[in-house]
Coordinates of C-alpha atoms and ligand atoms in Angstrom, one line a residue:
Chain A
M1 CA 50.5 7.8 -10.2
A2 CA 52.0 6.7 -6.8
V3 CA 50.0 7.5 -3.7
K4 CA 52.2 9.6 -1.3
V5 CA 49.8 10.2 1.6
E6 CA 46.7 8.1 2.3
A7 CA 44.0 8.6 4.9
V8 CA 41.6 5.7 5.4
G9 CA 38.5 6.2 7.6
V10 CA 40.4 8.6 9.8
G11 CA 38.5 9.8 13.0
K12 CA 39.7 12.3 15.5
R13 CA 38.0 13.4 18.7
Y14 CA 39.1 16.1 21.1
D15 CA 38.1 15.3 24.7
G16 CA 36.9 18.2 26.6
R17 CA 36.9 18.7 30.4
R18 CA 33.5 16.9 30.6
P19 CA 32.5 14.0 28.3
S20 CA 29.7 16.3 26.9
D21 CA 32.5 18.7 25.7
A22 CA 34.1 16.2 23.5
I23 CA 34.4 17.4 19.9
V24 CA 34.5 15.1 16.9
A25 CA 36.8 16.9 14.5
L26 CA 37.1 14.2 11.8
R27 CA 34.9 11.2 11.1
D28 CA 35.6 8.6 8.5
F29 CA 37.8 10.9 6.5
T30 CA 39.3 9.1 3.5
L31 CA 41.6 10.8 1.0
Q32 CA 44.5 9.9 -1.3
I33 CA 47.2 12.4 -2.2
F34 CA 49.5 11.5 -5.1
A35 CA 53.2 12.0 -5.3
G36 CA 54.1 15.3 -6.9
E37 CA 50.5 16.6 -6.6
F38 CA 49.4 20.0 -5.3
L39 CA 46.2 19.3 -3.4
A40 CA 44.2 22.0 -1.8
I41 CA 41.7 21.4 1.1
V42 CA 38.8 23.8 1.5
G43 CA 35.9 23.6 3.9
P44 CA 33.9 25.6 6.4
S45 CA 35.9 26.9 9.3
G46 CA 36.2 24.5 12.2
C47 CA 35.6 21.4 10.0
G48 CA 38.9 19.8 10.9
K49 CA 41.3 20.9 8.1
S50 CA 44.1 21.8 10.5
T51 CA 43.4 18.7 12.5
F52 CA 44.0 16.6 9.4
L53 CA 47.2 18.4 8.5
N54 CA 48.6 18.1 12.0
A55 CA 47.8 14.4 12.0
V56 CA 49.7 14.0 8.7
A57 CA 52.6 16.0 10.3
G58 CA 52.6 13.5 13.1
L59 CA 51.8 16.3 15.7
E60 CA 48.3 14.9 16.5
R61 CA 47.3 11.3 17.1
I62 CA 44.2 9.9 15.4
D63 CA 41.6 7.8 17.2
E64 CA 40.2 5.8 14.3
G65 CA 41.3 4.7 10.8
R66 CA 44.8 4.7 9.4
L67 CA 47.2 7.2 8.0
F68 CA 50.1 6.3 5.7
M69 CA 52.9 8.0 4.0
D70 CA 54.6 5.9 1.3
G71 CA 52.6 3.0 2.6
V72 CA 54.1 3.3 6.1
P73 CA 51.8 4.2 9.0
I74 CA 52.5 7.7 10.3
T75 CA 53.3 7.6 14.0
K76 CA 55.4 10.6 14.7
A77 CA 56.8 13.8 13.2
G78 CA 59.7 13.6 10.8
A79 CA 61.9 15.6 8.5
D80 CA 60.2 13.9 5.5
R81 CA 57.3 16.3 6.1
G82 CA 57.5 20.0 6.6
V83 CA 54.8 22.2 8.2
C84 CA 54.0 25.8 7.5
F85 CA 51.7 27.3 10.1
Q86 CA 49.2 30.1 9.6
D87 CA 50.9 32.5 12.0
F88 CA 54.4 31.7 10.6
A89 CA 55.7 30.4 13.9
L90 CA 59.1 31.8 13.1
F91 CA 61.3 31.6 16.2
P92 CA 61.7 35.2 17.4
W93 CA 65.1 34.6 18.9
M94 CA 66.6 33.4 15.7
T95 CA 67.7 35.5 12.7
V96 CA 66.2 34.8 9.3
R97 CA 69.2 32.6 8.6
E98 CA 69.0 30.7 11.8
N99 CA 65.3 30.1 11.3
V100 CA 65.9 28.8 7.8
E101 CA 68.8 26.6 9.1
F102 CA 66.7 25.2 11.9
S103 CA 65.3 22.0 10.3
L104 CA 68.8 21.2 9.0
E105 CA 70.2 21.8 12.5
A106 CA 67.5 19.4 13.8
Q107 CA 68.7 16.8 11.4
G108 CA 72.2 17.3 12.8
R109 CA 73.8 18.5 9.5
P110 CA 77.2 20.2 9.9
R111 CA 77.3 24.0 10.1
A112 CA 79.0 24.8 6.8
E113 CA 76.5 22.6 4.9
R114 CA 73.6 24.3 6.7
R115 CA 74.9 27.7 5.9
E116 CA 75.2 26.9 2.2
I117 CA 71.8 25.3 1.9
A118 CA 70.1 28.1 3.9
R119 CA 71.8 30.8 1.7
K120 CA 70.3 29.2 -1.4
Y121 CA 66.8 29.2 -0.1
I122 CA 67.1 32.7 1.4
E123 CA 68.1 33.8 -2.0
L124 CA 65.2 31.9 -3.6
V125 CA 62.7 33.9 -1.5
Q126 CA 64.7 37.1 -2.0
L127 CA 65.6 37.8 1.6
S128 CA 69.4 37.8 1.2
R129 CA 69.6 41.4 2.4
F130 CA 67.7 40.5 5.6
E131 CA 69.4 37.2 6.6
D132 CA 70.8 38.6 9.8
R133 CA 67.6 40.3 10.9
Y134 CA 65.2 39.1 13.5
P135 CA 61.6 38.4 12.7
Y136 CA 60.3 41.5 14.5
E137 CA 62.2 43.5 11.9
L138 CA 60.4 42.0 8.9
S139 CA 57.1 42.8 7.2
G140 CA 54.3 40.3 7.1
G141 CA 55.1 39.2 3.6
M142 CA 58.8 38.9 4.4
K143 CA 58.0 36.8 7.5
Q144 CA 56.0 34.5 5.3
R145 CA 58.7 34.2 2.7
C146 CA 61.1 33.3 5.5
A147 CA 58.7 30.7 6.7
L148 CA 58.6 29.3 3.2
A149 CA 62.4 29.1 3.0
R150 CA 62.4 27.4 6.4
L151 CA 59.8 24.9 5.2
V152 CA 61.7 23.8 2.1
A153 CA 65.3 24.1 3.4
G154 CA 65.1 20.7 5.1
D155 CA 64.1 19.2 1.8
P156 CA 60.9 17.5 3.0
A157 CA 59.1 15.4 0.4
V158 CA 55.7 16.5 1.6
L159 CA 54.9 20.2 2.3
L160 CA 52.0 20.7 4.7
M161 CA 50.7 24.3 4.6
D162 CA 48.0 25.5 6.9
E163 CA 46.5 28.7 5.5
P164 CA 50.0 30.1 4.9
L165 CA 48.8 33.3 3.3
A166 CA 45.9 34.1 5.5
S167 CA 47.6 36.9 7.4
V168 CA 49.4 38.7 4.5
D169 CA 47.8 41.5 2.5
A170 CA 46.0 40.8 -0.8
Q171 CA 48.8 42.0 -3.1
T172 CA 51.6 40.2 -1.3
R173 CA 49.3 37.2 -1.4
L174 CA 49.2 37.1 -5.1
I175 CA 53.0 37.4 -5.3
L176 CA 53.5 34.7 -2.8
Q177 CA 51.1 32.3 -4.6
N178 CA 53.5 32.3 -7.5
E179 CA 56.4 31.8 -5.2
I180 CA 54.8 28.8 -3.6
L181 CA 54.3 27.3 -7.1
R182 CA 57.9 27.8 -7.8
I183 CA 59.0 26.1 -4.6
W184 CA 56.7 23.2 -5.2
G185 CA 58.3 22.7 -8.6
E186 CA 55.7 23.7 -11.2
N187 CA 58.4 24.1 -13.8
R188 CA 59.8 20.7 -13.2
P189 CA 58.5 17.3 -14.3
T190 CA 56.0 15.7 -11.9
A191 CA 58.5 13.2 -10.7
Q192 CA 60.7 16.0 -9.3
R193 CA 57.9 18.0 -7.7
K194 CA 57.2 17.9 -4.0
T195 CA 53.8 16.8 -2.7
V196 CA 51.8 19.6 -1.3
I197 CA 48.7 19.6 1.0
F198 CA 47.5 23.2 1.1
V199 CA 44.8 24.2 3.5
T200 CA 43.1 27.5 2.6
H201 CA 39.8 29.3 3.2
S202 CA 40.2 31.1 -0.1
I203 CA 38.6 29.3 -2.9
D204 CA 40.2 31.2 -5.7
E205 CA 43.6 30.6 -4.1
A206 CA 42.8 26.9 -4.2
V207 CA 41.8 27.1 -7.8
F208 CA 44.8 29.1 -8.9
L209 CA 47.3 26.7 -7.1
A210 CA 46.0 23.2 -7.0
D211 CA 45.7 20.2 -9.2
R212 CA 42.8 18.9 -7.2
I213 CA 40.6 20.5 -4.5
A214 CA 39.3 18.4 -1.7
V215 CA 36.0 20.0 -0.3
M216 CA 35.2 19.0 3.2
T217 CA 31.8 18.9 5.0
S218 CA 31.2 20.8 8.2
R219 CA 32.2 19.2 11.5
P220 CA 32.7 16.3 11.9
G221 CA 34.9 16.7 8.8
Q222 CA 34.4 14.3 6.0
L223 CA 35.3 14.4 2.3
K224 CA 32.4 15.9 0.4
E225 CA 33.9 16.0 -3.0
I226 CA 37.1 16.1 -4.9
V227 CA 37.2 18.7 -7.7
V228 CA 39.8 18.1 -10.4
N229 CA 41.2 21.4 -11.7
P230 CA 41.4 21.5 -15.6
L231 CA 43.4 24.7 -15.7
P232 CA 46.7 24.3 -17.6
R233 CA 50.1 24.7 -16.1
P234 CA 52.1 26.7 -15.6
R235 CA 49.4 28.8 -14.0
E236 CA 49.6 32.3 -15.3
E237 CA 48.0 35.5 -13.9
R238 CA 45.7 35.8 -16.9
L239 CA 44.0 32.5 -16.0
R240 CA 42.3 34.4 -13.1
G241 CA 40.2 36.1 -15.8
E242 CA 39.2 33.0 -17.7
P243 CA 35.6 31.7 -17.5
T244 CA 36.8 28.3 -16.4
F245 CA 38.5 29.9 -13.4
S246 CA 35.4 31.7 -12.2
R247 CA 33.1 28.7 -13.0
L248 CA 35.3 26.4 -10.9
T249 CA 35.3 28.9 -8.1
M250 CA 31.5 29.2 -8.2
D251 CA 31.1 25.4 -8.3
I252 CA 33.2 25.0 -5.2
W253 CA 31.5 27.8 -3.4
D254 CA 28.2 26.1 -4.1
L255 CA 29.5 23.0 -2.5
I256 CA 30.4 24.7 0.8
R257 CA 28.1 27.7 1.0
D258 CA 25.4 26.2 3.2
A259 CA 27.9 24.7 5.6
A260 CA 30.0 27.9 5.6
V261 CA 26.9 30.0 6.5
K262 CA 26.1 27.5 9.2
A263 CA 29.6 27.7 10.6
I264 CA 29.3 31.4 11.0
E265 CA 25.9 31.3 12.6
T266 CA 26.8 28.7 15.2
Chain B
M1 CA 65.2 61.1 17.5
A2 CA 66.1 58.9 20.4
R3 CA 68.6 61.2 22.0
P4 CA 66.5 64.2 22.9
R5 CA 63.7 61.9 24.2
Q6 CA 66.2 60.1 26.4
A7 CA 67.5 63.4 27.8
A8 CA 63.9 64.5 28.4
T9 CA 63.0 61.3 30.2
L10 CA 66.1 61.5 32.3
G11 CA 65.1 65.1 33.2
W12 CA 61.6 63.9 34.2
R13 CA 63.1 61.0 36.2
L14 CA 65.0 63.5 38.3
V15 CA 62.0 65.7 39.0
L16 CA 60.6 63.7 41.9
P17 CA 63.9 63.1 43.7
L18 CA 64.7 66.8 43.4
A19 CA 61.3 67.7 44.7
L20 CA 62.0 65.5 47.7
V21 CA 65.4 67.2 48.3
V22 CA 63.7 70.6 48.1
L23 CA 61.1 69.4 50.6
W24 CA 63.9 68.1 52.8
V25 CA 65.8 71.5 52.7
G26 CA 62.6 73.3 53.4
L27 CA 61.7 71.1 56.4
S28 CA 65.2 71.4 57.9
Q29 CA 64.9 75.2 57.9
V30 CA 61.7 74.9 59.9
L31 CA 62.5 72.0 62.2
T32 CA 65.6 73.2 64.0
S33 CA 65.2 71.8 67.6
P34 CA 67.8 69.1 68.6
S35 CA 65.1 66.4 68.7
A36 CA 63.8 67.3 65.3
K37 CA 67.4 67.2 63.9
M38 CA 67.5 63.6 65.2
M39 CA 64.5 62.7 63.2
L40 CA 65.5 64.6 60.0
P41 CA 69.1 65.6 59.9
P42 CA 69.6 68.8 57.7
P43 CA 71.1 68.2 54.3
E44 CA 74.4 70.1 55.0
A45 CA 75.0 67.8 58.0
V46 CA 74.4 64.7 55.9
G47 CA 76.7 66.2 53.2
G48 CA 79.4 66.7 55.9
A49 CA 79.0 63.1 57.1
A50 CA 79.2 61.9 53.5
A51 CA 82.4 63.8 52.9
Q52 CA 83.8 62.4 56.1
L53 CA 82.9 58.8 55.2
A54 CA 83.8 58.9 51.6
L55 CA 86.9 61.0 51.6
T56 CA 88.9 60.6 54.8
V57 CA 91.1 57.5 54.9
H58 CA 90.3 55.1 57.7
P59 CA 93.4 54.3 59.8
L60 CA 92.7 50.6 59.9
F61 CA 91.7 49.9 56.3
G62 CA 93.8 52.5 54.5
M63 CA 90.7 53.5 52.5
P64 CA 87.7 55.7 53.1
P65 CA 85.2 53.7 55.3
L66 CA 82.3 54.2 53.0
L67 CA 84.2 52.5 50.2
V68 CA 85.3 49.7 52.4
H69 CA 81.8 49.0 53.6
A70 CA 80.3 49.3 50.1
A71 CA 83.0 46.9 48.7
H72 CA 82.2 44.4 51.4
S73 CA 78.5 44.6 50.8
L74 CA 79.0 44.3 47.0
E75 CA 81.2 41.2 47.5
R76 CA 78.7 39.4 49.6
L77 CA 75.8 40.4 47.4
A78 CA 77.7 39.1 44.3
L79 CA 78.5 35.8 46.0
G80 CA 74.9 35.2 47.3
Y81 CA 73.3 36.4 44.1
L82 CA 75.4 34.4 41.7
A83 CA 74.9 31.3 43.8
A84 CA 71.1 32.0 43.8
I85 CA 71.2 32.2 40.0
A86 CA 73.3 29.1 39.7
V87 CA 70.8 27.0 41.7
A88 CA 67.5 28.7 40.9
V89 CA 67.7 28.8 37.1
P90 CA 68.4 25.1 36.6
L91 CA 65.9 24.2 39.3
G92 CA 63.3 26.4 37.7
I93 CA 63.9 24.9 34.3
A94 CA 63.5 21.4 35.7
I95 CA 60.3 22.2 37.6
G96 CA 58.9 24.0 34.6
Y97 CA 59.8 21.3 32.1
F98 CA 59.4 18.0 33.8
R99 CA 56.1 17.0 35.3
G100 CA 57.9 14.9 37.9
A101 CA 60.1 17.6 39.3
D102 CA 57.0 19.7 39.6
T103 CA 55.2 17.3 41.9
Y104 CA 58.2 16.9 44.2
V105 CA 59.8 20.3 44.4
N106 CA 57.2 22.9 43.6
F107 CA 55.2 22.5 46.8
L108 CA 58.3 23.0 48.9
V109 CA 59.3 26.0 46.9
Q110 CA 55.9 27.6 47.3
A111 CA 55.9 26.9 51.0
M112 CA 59.3 28.6 51.6
R113 CA 58.6 31.6 49.4
P114 CA 56.5 33.6 51.9
I115 CA 59.2 33.2 54.7
S116 CA 61.0 36.5 54.6
P117 CA 64.8 36.3 54.4
V118 CA 64.9 38.3 57.6
A119 CA 63.2 35.5 59.4
W120 CA 66.1 33.2 58.6
I121 CA 68.7 35.5 60.3
P122 CA 68.5 33.8 63.7
L123 CA 68.9 30.4 62.3
A124 CA 71.7 31.5 59.9
L125 CA 73.6 33.0 62.8
A126 CA 73.3 29.8 64.7
W127 CA 74.5 27.8 61.8
F128 CA 77.2 30.0 60.3
G129 CA 78.0 32.5 63.2
V130 CA 78.7 36.2 62.7
G131 CA 80.4 36.7 59.4
I132 CA 80.3 36.6 55.7
T133 CA 78.6 33.2 55.3
T134 CA 75.5 34.3 57.2
V135 CA 75.1 37.4 55.0
V136 CA 75.7 35.4 51.8
F137 CA 73.2 32.8 52.8
I138 CA 70.5 35.5 53.5
V139 CA 71.1 37.1 50.1
F140 CA 71.0 33.7 48.4
Y141 CA 67.7 33.0 50.1
G142 CA 66.2 36.3 49.2
A143 CA 67.3 36.3 45.6
F144 CA 66.5 32.7 45.0
F145 CA 62.7 32.7 45.0
P146 CA 62.0 35.5 42.5
I147 CA 64.4 33.8 40.1
V148 CA 63.1 30.3 40.5
A149 CA 59.4 31.5 40.2
N150 CA 60.1 33.5 37.1
T151 CA 62.1 30.7 35.5
I152 CA 59.2 28.3 36.0
A153 CA 56.7 30.8 34.6
G154 CA 59.0 31.4 31.6
V155 CA 59.4 27.8 30.8
R156 CA 55.7 27.0 31.3
G157 CA 54.7 30.0 29.2
T158 CA 56.6 28.9 26.1
S159 CA 54.1 29.1 23.3
R160 CA 53.0 25.6 22.1
T161 CA 53.2 26.8 18.6
Y162 CA 57.0 27.1 18.8
V163 CA 57.4 23.7 20.4
R164 CA 55.1 22.2 17.7
A165 CA 57.1 23.9 14.9
A166 CA 60.3 22.4 16.3
V167 CA 58.8 19.0 16.8
A168 CA 57.5 19.1 13.2
S169 CA 61.1 19.7 12.0
G170 CA 62.1 16.4 13.6
C171 CA 63.8 18.1 16.6
G172 CA 64.7 16.0 19.7
Q173 CA 63.8 16.8 23.3
L174 CA 67.2 18.2 24.3
R175 CA 67.5 20.5 21.4
I176 CA 63.9 21.7 22.0
L177 CA 65.0 22.6 25.5
R178 CA 68.1 24.4 24.4
R179 CA 67.0 26.1 21.2
I180 CA 63.3 26.7 21.9
I181 CA 62.3 26.7 25.6
L182 CA 65.4 28.4 27.0
P183 CA 65.4 31.3 24.6
A184 CA 61.6 31.7 24.9
A185 CA 61.9 31.8 28.7
L186 CA 65.0 34.0 28.8
P187 CA 63.2 37.4 29.0
T188 CA 61.1 36.2 31.9
I189 CA 64.1 34.6 33.6
L190 CA 66.0 37.9 33.3
T191 CA 63.0 39.7 34.8
G192 CA 63.2 37.3 37.8
M193 CA 67.0 38.0 38.1
R194 CA 66.3 41.7 38.2
V195 CA 63.7 41.4 40.9
G196 CA 66.0 39.0 42.7
L197 CA 68.8 41.5 42.7
G198 CA 66.5 44.1 44.4
V199 CA 65.4 41.6 47.0
G200 CA 69.1 40.7 47.4
W201 CA 69.9 44.3 48.3
M202 CA 67.1 44.4 50.8
S203 CA 68.3 41.1 52.4
I204 CA 71.9 42.1 52.6
V205 CA 71.3 45.3 54.6
A206 CA 69.0 43.3 57.0
A207 CA 71.6 40.6 57.4
E208 CA 74.5 43.1 57.9
L209 CA 72.6 44.9 60.6
V210 CA 73.3 42.0 62.9
G211 CA 75.4 39.4 61.1
T212 CA 78.8 41.1 60.5
Q213 CA 81.3 43.8 61.5
S214 CA 81.3 45.5 58.1
G215 CA 79.2 46.4 55.1
L216 CA 76.6 49.2 54.5
G217 CA 74.1 47.5 56.9
Y218 CA 76.7 47.4 59.6
L219 CA 77.6 51.1 58.9
I220 CA 74.0 52.0 59.5
S221 CA 73.6 50.0 62.6
E222 CA 76.9 51.3 64.1
A223 CA 76.0 54.9 63.3
R224 CA 72.6 54.4 65.0
F225 CA 74.3 53.0 68.0
H226 CA 76.4 56.2 68.2
L227 CA 73.3 58.4 67.6
D228 CA 75.1 59.5 64.4
I229 CA 71.9 59.9 62.4
E230 CA 73.6 61.7 59.5
S231 CA 75.8 58.7 58.8
V232 CA 72.7 56.5 58.9
V233 CA 71.2 58.6 56.0
V234 CA 74.5 58.5 54.1
G235 CA 74.4 54.7 54.4
M236 CA 70.8 54.7 53.1
L237 CA 71.7 56.9 50.2
A238 CA 74.7 54.8 49.3
I239 CA 72.4 51.7 49.1
G240 CA 69.9 53.6 46.9
V241 CA 72.6 54.7 44.5
L242 CA 74.2 51.3 44.2
G243 CA 70.7 49.7 43.8
V244 CA 69.9 52.0 40.9
L245 CA 73.3 51.3 39.3
S246 CA 73.0 47.5 39.6
D247 CA 69.4 47.6 38.2
R248 CA 70.8 49.6 35.3
G249 CA 73.4 46.9 34.8
M250 CA 70.6 44.3 34.7
R251 CA 68.7 46.2 32.1
W252 CA 71.7 46.6 30.0
L253 CA 72.2 42.8 30.3
Q254 CA 68.6 42.3 29.1
T255 CA 69.2 44.3 25.9
V256 CA 72.4 42.4 25.2
L257 CA 71.0 38.9 25.9
V258 CA 67.6 39.5 24.3
P259 CA 68.4 41.3 21.0
W260 CA 65.4 39.8 19.3
Q261 CA 62.8 42.0 21.0
P262 CA 61.9 45.4 19.8
R263 CA 63.2 48.1 22.2
A264 CA 60.4 49.4 24.3
Ligands
LIG1 N1 43.5 21.0 20.7 C1 42.1 21.0 20.6 N2 41.4 20.7 21.7 C2 40.0 20.8 21.6 N3 39.4 21.0 20.4 C3 40.1 21.3 19.3 C4 41.5 21.3 19.4 N4 41.9 21.7 18.1 C5 40.8 21.8 17.4 N5 39.7 21.6 18.1 C6 38.3 21.7 17.6 O1 38.2 20.8 16.5 C7 37.5 21.3 15.5 C8 38.3 21.3 14.2 O2 39.4 22.2 14.4 P1 40.4 22.6 13.2 O3 41.0 21.3 12.7 O4 41.3 23.6 13.7 O5 39.4 23.2 12.1 P2 39.8 24.1 10.8 O6 41.3 24.1 10.7 O7 39.1 23.4 9.7 O8 39.2 25.4 11.0 C9 37.1 22.7 15.9 O9 35.8 22.7 16.4 C10 38.0 23.1 17.0 O10 37.4 23.9 17.9
LIG2 MG1 42.6 25.8 10.8

């Protein structure tokens, strides 16, 4: 399988006001993500998950190591990667349609073409009735669906999702998990799927969605272990009740429990 | 739902002004000496002066004098205020957005801000003489700083998340300015424009007291010269009414230009 994104010995330090305030967010972080793969990253809070995602997005510079996409070093943001932020980051002054069109607008596509593509994705996330509404008029789940449509409208090869479902309610969350799988291309052959890096603090979400789950250590974040998910695709709701599902969830929890407890206490 | 509440708040808004009028009527019944009438003219005298100023046609202008003065004030206000917007908004964006502009201009802006528009009247008279230019300049100066300060704050206050989201979409600098920073700053800019309009009103009256031969400020200063205290009060009331109306206009503009915010 082709490597889509590769991190080799990546280190990232945030300088504080004083030298003693400097925080090492990532140290010697090495990971390969394959083309068409759905990879989840879990780890204790503050371990550098968002930092890594932002570095892949080209929004954050790294201090050490190297970061590649398709074998080319990542130096800046680009339309080949799409980012979905935890708090949606929908633009409040744009309607649903304008938000979804935005990445196409940024690519300089003509208006009519933008319209048509946006309509398709708005339909995909079932927001057609709301396409002229502003974000403040939407529920949390609708906002998240709009953010998903905006994410994929520009047709990026790599989807970077930073806890995209953290702020929606539990039921909406289950529904949106299926929607994310659909957008990723679960029903298509691997070659036609997008590549997803999905950061979450929810272990069963990672197990339900991902092909592999990268477990990180506490800060400075390193790769602790990669867990390969044996659950068959397409993922169906009944899998949540299978012994394999709960065993996998427990195994991963065992890997991060100590660090997670420590992250809360410090 | 909204209508009765609006009517109710309108009613409440009028309570305080009405109470003041009642107080005014009451006091004028008690204070009846000629000197007291100079300090607080009775309402019916002010009403008479208002009718005189607003209804009788001035032989020179062919219109009631109050309308002529109000029209002149409004014209100067509009000129100075629009010029202030035209300069302050682009300048504020530049200062807020580009670090370089900040270093060179911000210091000057901050130093000139505390100098009251009134303090500029002597210099303005020396430069432009008695007439419309002086008044327009003073209005410009007064309205300028609230607008520029709010524009800077609005641009600076743009959430980093939005800028990052735009950058992540592969968006260029100019488009970020136009599609992200400007709309994000717009509510704050409009607040600055609203404050600027209020300061513009204060400035114009001060400037017209000395700088021209017409306008509501001139009306007040002329009436004072003739010890016509009733007309002074009419001039003040006219400014109050026009001020409320123009502020209403600004609020309407806010709801039109910022449709993405929930109505408060
Ligand atoms: N811009 C920043 N400046 C300084 N420190 C930061 C910044 N962003 C993140 N950090 C710190 O780096 C560490 C890793 O952060 P982050 O990648 O957001 O963790 P996670 O997403 O895993 O919770 C945290 O300790 C956080 O406080
Ligand atoms: Mg995070």
